């Protein structure tokens, strides 16, 4: 086994400095960097606004509340279909693809109500989309009222939101600081430890195999 003529390699200056840094500096650097990145992201990101309208299923004189509850669940699934969104785009003033990506519905197992929520970068557009889908869904339910014996009525119109629903720069900064502190802690765990004298811990040397002649020469 040949020996390395140059001897053991010395660690680079950057690695030596990283090992000599105190433990808290890595955590502080991670928290600071994560907070700055998170805060910057919150400032440059486009805010998102959310508006919600509600429609309620009402049974006719030849139906009951259980039937209305079942049709409310069905209308909640139909609200985002192309047949409804195709009519809603006229009142919303946006393409169908925008409605498909921006509108969501939710129903309750206890109440015959459908919540239609729209998100947009503009507060007035979010309210217009939610109200447009509610209007289109109510008309579709009115056309089939004779067969379903259930009608949809508007319970509450969507109003123009006053504040964005997306996280603020302060919140994203806190999230980034938490993530940066976590990464700093992980780096601290995997960083090589120093010896008690302050120098880096060197790996133990492995003895080279004995030469066959020396082995045979021993008594």
GROMACS .gro file of C-alpha atoms in nm:
model
  219
    1UNK     CA    1   0.000   0.000   0.000
    2UNK     CA    2   0.157   0.329  -0.113
    3UNK     CA    3   0.166   0.627   0.115
    4UNK     CA    4   0.057   0.974   0.017
    5UNK     CA    5   0.380   1.169  -0.046
    6UNK     CA    6   0.212   1.498   0.016
    7UNK     CA    7   0.087   1.397   0.363
    8UNK     CA    8  -0.262   1.456   0.494
    9UNK     CA    9  -0.452   1.734   0.328
   10UNK     CA   10  -0.524   2.040   0.534
   11UNK     CA   11  -0.880   2.171   0.537
   12UNK     CA   12  -0.945   2.485   0.338
   13UNK     CA   13  -0.967   2.822   0.505
   14UNK     CA   14  -1.342   2.847   0.444
   15UNK     CA   15  -1.401   2.509   0.605
   16UNK     CA   16  -1.177   2.598   0.896
   17UNK     CA   17  -1.361   2.923   0.953
   18UNK     CA   18  -1.699   2.746   0.932
   19UNK     CA   19  -1.589   2.501   1.196
   20UNK     CA   20  -1.461   2.776   1.421
   21UNK     CA   21  -1.786   2.974   1.418
   22UNK     CA   22  -1.995   2.958   1.737
   23UNK     CA   23  -2.307   2.744   1.728
   24UNK     CA   24  -2.551   3.031   1.763
   25UNK     CA   25  -2.415   3.208   1.456
   26UNK     CA   26  -2.549   2.939   1.222
   27UNK     CA   27  -2.894   2.961   1.376
   28UNK     CA   28  -2.889   3.341   1.362
   29UNK     CA   29  -2.776   3.342   1.000
   30UNK     CA   30  -3.049   3.095   0.903
   31UNK     CA   31  -3.320   3.293   1.079
   32UNK     CA   32  -3.202   3.623   0.929
   33UNK     CA   33  -3.171   3.489   0.574
   34UNK     CA   34  -3.506   3.307   0.591
   35UNK     CA   35  -3.682   3.612   0.732
   36UNK     CA   36  -3.543   3.839   0.460
   37UNK     CA   37  -3.639   3.598   0.181
   38UNK     CA   38  -3.986   3.539   0.323
   39UNK     CA   39  -4.054   3.908   0.377
   40UNK     CA   40  -3.933   3.996   0.028
   41UNK     CA   41  -4.157   3.729  -0.122
   42UNK     CA   42  -4.456   3.867   0.064
   43UNK     CA   43  -4.384   4.218  -0.066
   44UNK     CA   44  -4.333   4.132  -0.433
   45UNK     CA   45  -4.610   3.873  -0.459
   46UNK     CA   46  -4.941   3.986  -0.606
   47UNK     CA   47  -5.210   3.991  -0.333
   48UNK     CA   48  -5.512   3.762  -0.366
   49UNK     CA   49  -5.869   3.861  -0.283
   50UNK     CA   50  -6.152   3.621  -0.200
   51UNK     CA   51  -6.529   3.671  -0.222
   52UNK     CA   52  -6.807   3.423  -0.141
   53UNK     CA   53  -7.174   3.412  -0.234
   54UNK     CA   54  -7.435   3.170  -0.098
   55UNK     CA   55  -7.740   3.002  -0.254
   56UNK     CA   56  -7.988   2.786  -0.068
   57UNK     CA   57  -8.202   2.498  -0.195
   58UNK     CA   58  -8.568   2.534  -0.103
   59UNK     CA   59  -8.822   2.250  -0.145
   60UNK     CA   60  -9.148   2.319  -0.322
   61UNK     CA   61  -9.489   2.223  -0.188
   62UNK     CA   62  -9.447   1.872  -0.333
   63UNK     CA   63  -9.105   1.806  -0.179
   64UNK     CA   64  -8.933   1.802   0.159
   65UNK     CA   65  -8.617   1.927   0.327
   66UNK     CA   66  -8.430   1.599   0.281
   67UNK     CA   67  -8.474   1.624  -0.095
   68UNK     CA   68  -8.356   1.984  -0.089
   69UNK     CA   69  -8.046   1.883   0.105
   70UNK     CA   70  -7.962   1.614  -0.149
   71UNK     CA   71  -8.001   1.850  -0.444
   72UNK     CA   72  -7.787   2.111  -0.268
   73UNK     CA   73  -7.502   1.859  -0.268
   74UNK     CA   74  -7.561   1.791  -0.637
   75UNK     CA   75  -7.576   2.159  -0.730
   76UNK     CA   76  -7.250   2.215  -0.545
   77UNK     CA   77  -7.080   1.974  -0.784
   78UNK     CA   78  -7.257   2.111  -1.092
   79UNK     CA   79  -7.163   2.475  -1.019
   80UNK     CA   80  -6.810   2.437  -1.158
   81UNK     CA   81  -6.915   2.249  -1.470
   82UNK     CA   82  -6.888   2.397  -1.817
   83UNK     CA   83  -7.265   2.428  -1.862
   84UNK     CA   84  -7.290   2.670  -1.568
   85UNK     CA   85  -6.960   2.851  -1.617
   86UNK     CA   86  -7.040   2.909  -1.985
   87UNK     CA   87  -7.335   3.127  -1.883
   88UNK     CA   88  -7.151   3.284  -1.589
   89UNK     CA   89  -6.868   3.418  -1.806
   90UNK     CA   90  -7.106   3.667  -1.966
   91UNK     CA   91  -7.186   3.836  -1.632
   92UNK     CA   92  -6.838   3.790  -1.484
   93UNK     CA   93  -6.658   3.936  -1.785
   94UNK     CA   94  -6.382   3.673  -1.776
   95UNK     CA   95  -6.317   3.359  -1.984
   96UNK     CA   96  -6.438   3.016  -1.876
   97UNK     CA   97  -6.080   2.903  -1.806
   98UNK     CA   98  -6.043   3.183  -1.553
   99UNK     CA   99  -6.362   3.074  -1.379
  100UNK     CA  100  -6.249   2.712  -1.375
  101UNK     CA  101  -5.923   2.801  -1.201
  102UNK     CA  102  -6.064   3.068  -0.970
  103UNK     CA  103  -6.403   2.938  -0.850
  104UNK     CA  104  -6.461   2.670  -0.587
  105UNK     CA  105  -6.777   2.545  -0.418
  106UNK     CA  106  -6.850   2.398  -0.077
  107UNK     CA  107  -7.160   2.234   0.069
  108UNK     CA  108  -7.271   2.133   0.415
  109UNK     CA  109  -7.407   1.790   0.516
  110UNK     CA  110  -7.650   1.959   0.754
  111UNK     CA  111  -7.781   2.260   0.561
  112UNK     CA  112  -7.909   2.280   0.198
  113UNK     CA  113  -7.669   2.563   0.114
  114UNK     CA  114  -7.397   2.604  -0.148
  115UNK     CA  115  -7.104   2.843  -0.092
  116UNK     CA  116  -6.943   2.973  -0.412
  117UNK     CA  117  -6.599   3.125  -0.357
  118UNK     CA  118  -6.393   3.311  -0.618
  119UNK     CA  119  -6.035   3.435  -0.591
  120UNK     CA  120  -5.868   3.705  -0.798
  121UNK     CA  121  -5.592   3.964  -0.787
  122UNK     CA  122  -5.864   4.232  -0.803
  123UNK     CA  123  -6.129   4.257  -0.530
  124UNK     CA  124  -6.410   4.365  -0.763
  125UNK     CA  125  -6.339   4.078  -1.003
  126UNK     CA  126  -6.356   3.823  -0.719
  127UNK     CA  127  -6.703   3.946  -0.617
  128UNK     CA  128  -6.825   3.958  -0.977
  129UNK     CA  129  -6.718   3.600  -1.047
  130UNK     CA  130  -6.880   3.461  -0.733
  131UNK     CA  131  -7.208   3.642  -0.804
  132UNK     CA  132  -7.203   3.543  -1.171
  133UNK     CA  133  -7.168   3.173  -1.094
  134UNK     CA  134  -7.443   3.198  -0.832
  135UNK     CA  135  -7.672   3.362  -1.084
  136UNK     CA  136  -7.602   3.104  -1.354
  137UNK     CA  137  -7.650   2.814  -1.112
  138UNK     CA  138  -7.980   2.956  -0.989
  139UNK     CA  139  -8.109   2.982  -1.345
  140UNK     CA  140  -8.012   2.624  -1.426
  141UNK     CA  141  -8.193   2.505  -1.115
  142UNK     CA  142  -8.500   2.709  -1.213
  143UNK     CA  143  -8.513   2.540  -1.555
  144UNK     CA  144  -8.533   2.195  -1.393
  145UNK     CA  145  -8.758   2.295  -1.104
  146UNK     CA  146  -9.055   2.096  -1.237
  147UNK     CA  147  -8.854   1.773  -1.231
  148UNK     CA  148  -8.648   1.823  -0.915
  149UNK     CA  149  -8.922   1.996  -0.713
  150UNK     CA  150  -8.643   2.207  -0.562
  151UNK     CA  151  -8.549   2.563  -0.641
  152UNK     CA  152  -8.235   2.761  -0.565
  153UNK     CA  153  -8.257   3.105  -0.412
  154UNK     CA  154  -7.982   3.351  -0.350
  155UNK     CA  155  -7.908   3.366   0.020
  156UNK     CA  156  -7.627   3.623   0.026
  157UNK     CA  157  -7.446   3.811  -0.247
  158UNK     CA  158  -7.068   3.834  -0.255
  159UNK     CA  159  -6.936   4.173  -0.155
  160UNK     CA  160  -6.615   4.342  -0.258
  161UNK     CA  161  -6.343   4.235  -0.012
  162UNK     CA  162  -6.166   4.516   0.168
  163UNK     CA  163  -5.842   4.328   0.247
  164UNK     CA  164  -5.649   4.055   0.066
  165UNK     CA  165  -5.688   3.698   0.182
  166UNK     CA  166  -5.327   3.608   0.103
  167UNK     CA  167  -5.063   3.614   0.373
  168UNK     CA  168  -4.900   3.948   0.447
  169UNK     CA  169  -4.527   4.019   0.429
  170UNK     CA  170  -4.501   3.989   0.808
  171UNK     CA  171  -4.650   3.639   0.802
  172UNK     CA  172  -4.431   3.520   0.514
  173UNK     CA  173  -4.130   3.670   0.692
  174UNK     CA  174  -4.206   3.472   1.007
  175UNK     CA  175  -4.250   3.154   0.806
  176UNK     CA  176  -3.921   3.215   0.626
  177UNK     CA  177  -3.742   3.286   0.955
  178UNK     CA  178  -3.874   2.961   1.102
  179UNK     CA  179  -3.762   2.763   0.797
  180UNK     CA  180  -3.421   2.932   0.802
  181UNK     CA  181  -3.376   2.853   1.171
  182UNK     CA  182  -3.465   2.491   1.104
  183UNK     CA  183  -3.211   2.465   0.824
  184UNK     CA  184  -2.950   2.631   1.042
  185UNK     CA  185  -3.016   2.377   1.314
  186UNK     CA  186  -2.976   2.091   1.067
  187UNK     CA  187  -2.644   2.232   0.946
  188UNK     CA  188  -2.535   2.264   1.306
  189UNK     CA  189  -2.611   1.897   1.368
  190UNK     CA  190  -2.409   1.772   1.070
  191UNK     CA  191  -2.117   2.014   1.119
  192UNK     CA  192  -1.796   1.840   1.230
  193UNK     CA  193  -1.726   1.897   1.597
  194UNK     CA  194  -1.402   2.038   1.734
  195UNK     CA  195  -1.173   1.869   1.981
  196UNK     CA  196  -1.133   1.991   2.337
  197UNK     CA  197  -0.814   2.180   2.242
  198UNK     CA  198  -1.004   2.383   1.986
  199UNK     CA  199  -0.868   2.218   1.670
  200UNK     CA  200  -1.061   1.999   1.432
  201UNK     CA  201  -1.090   1.631   1.511
  202UNK     CA  202  -0.864   1.426   1.288
  203UNK     CA  203  -0.970   1.079   1.182
  204UNK     CA  204  -0.765   0.796   1.334
  205UNK     CA  205  -0.483   0.673   1.113
  206UNK     CA  206  -0.508   0.323   0.976
  207UNK     CA  207  -0.183   0.123   0.997
  208UNK     CA  208  -0.049  -0.010   0.669
  209UNK     CA  209  -0.032  -0.388   0.628
  210UNK     CA  210   0.293  -0.550   0.730
  211UNK     CA  211   0.534  -0.661   0.462
  212UNK     CA  212   0.544  -1.036   0.408
  213UNK     CA  213   0.919  -1.047   0.467
  214UNK     CA  214   0.887  -0.877   0.805
  215UNK     CA  215   0.616  -1.116   0.910
  216UNK     CA  216   0.825  -1.422   0.821
  217UNK     CA  217   1.127  -1.276   0.999
  218UNK     CA  218   0.951  -1.253   1.334
  219UNK     CA  219   1.004  -1.544   1.580
   0.00000   0.00000   0.00000
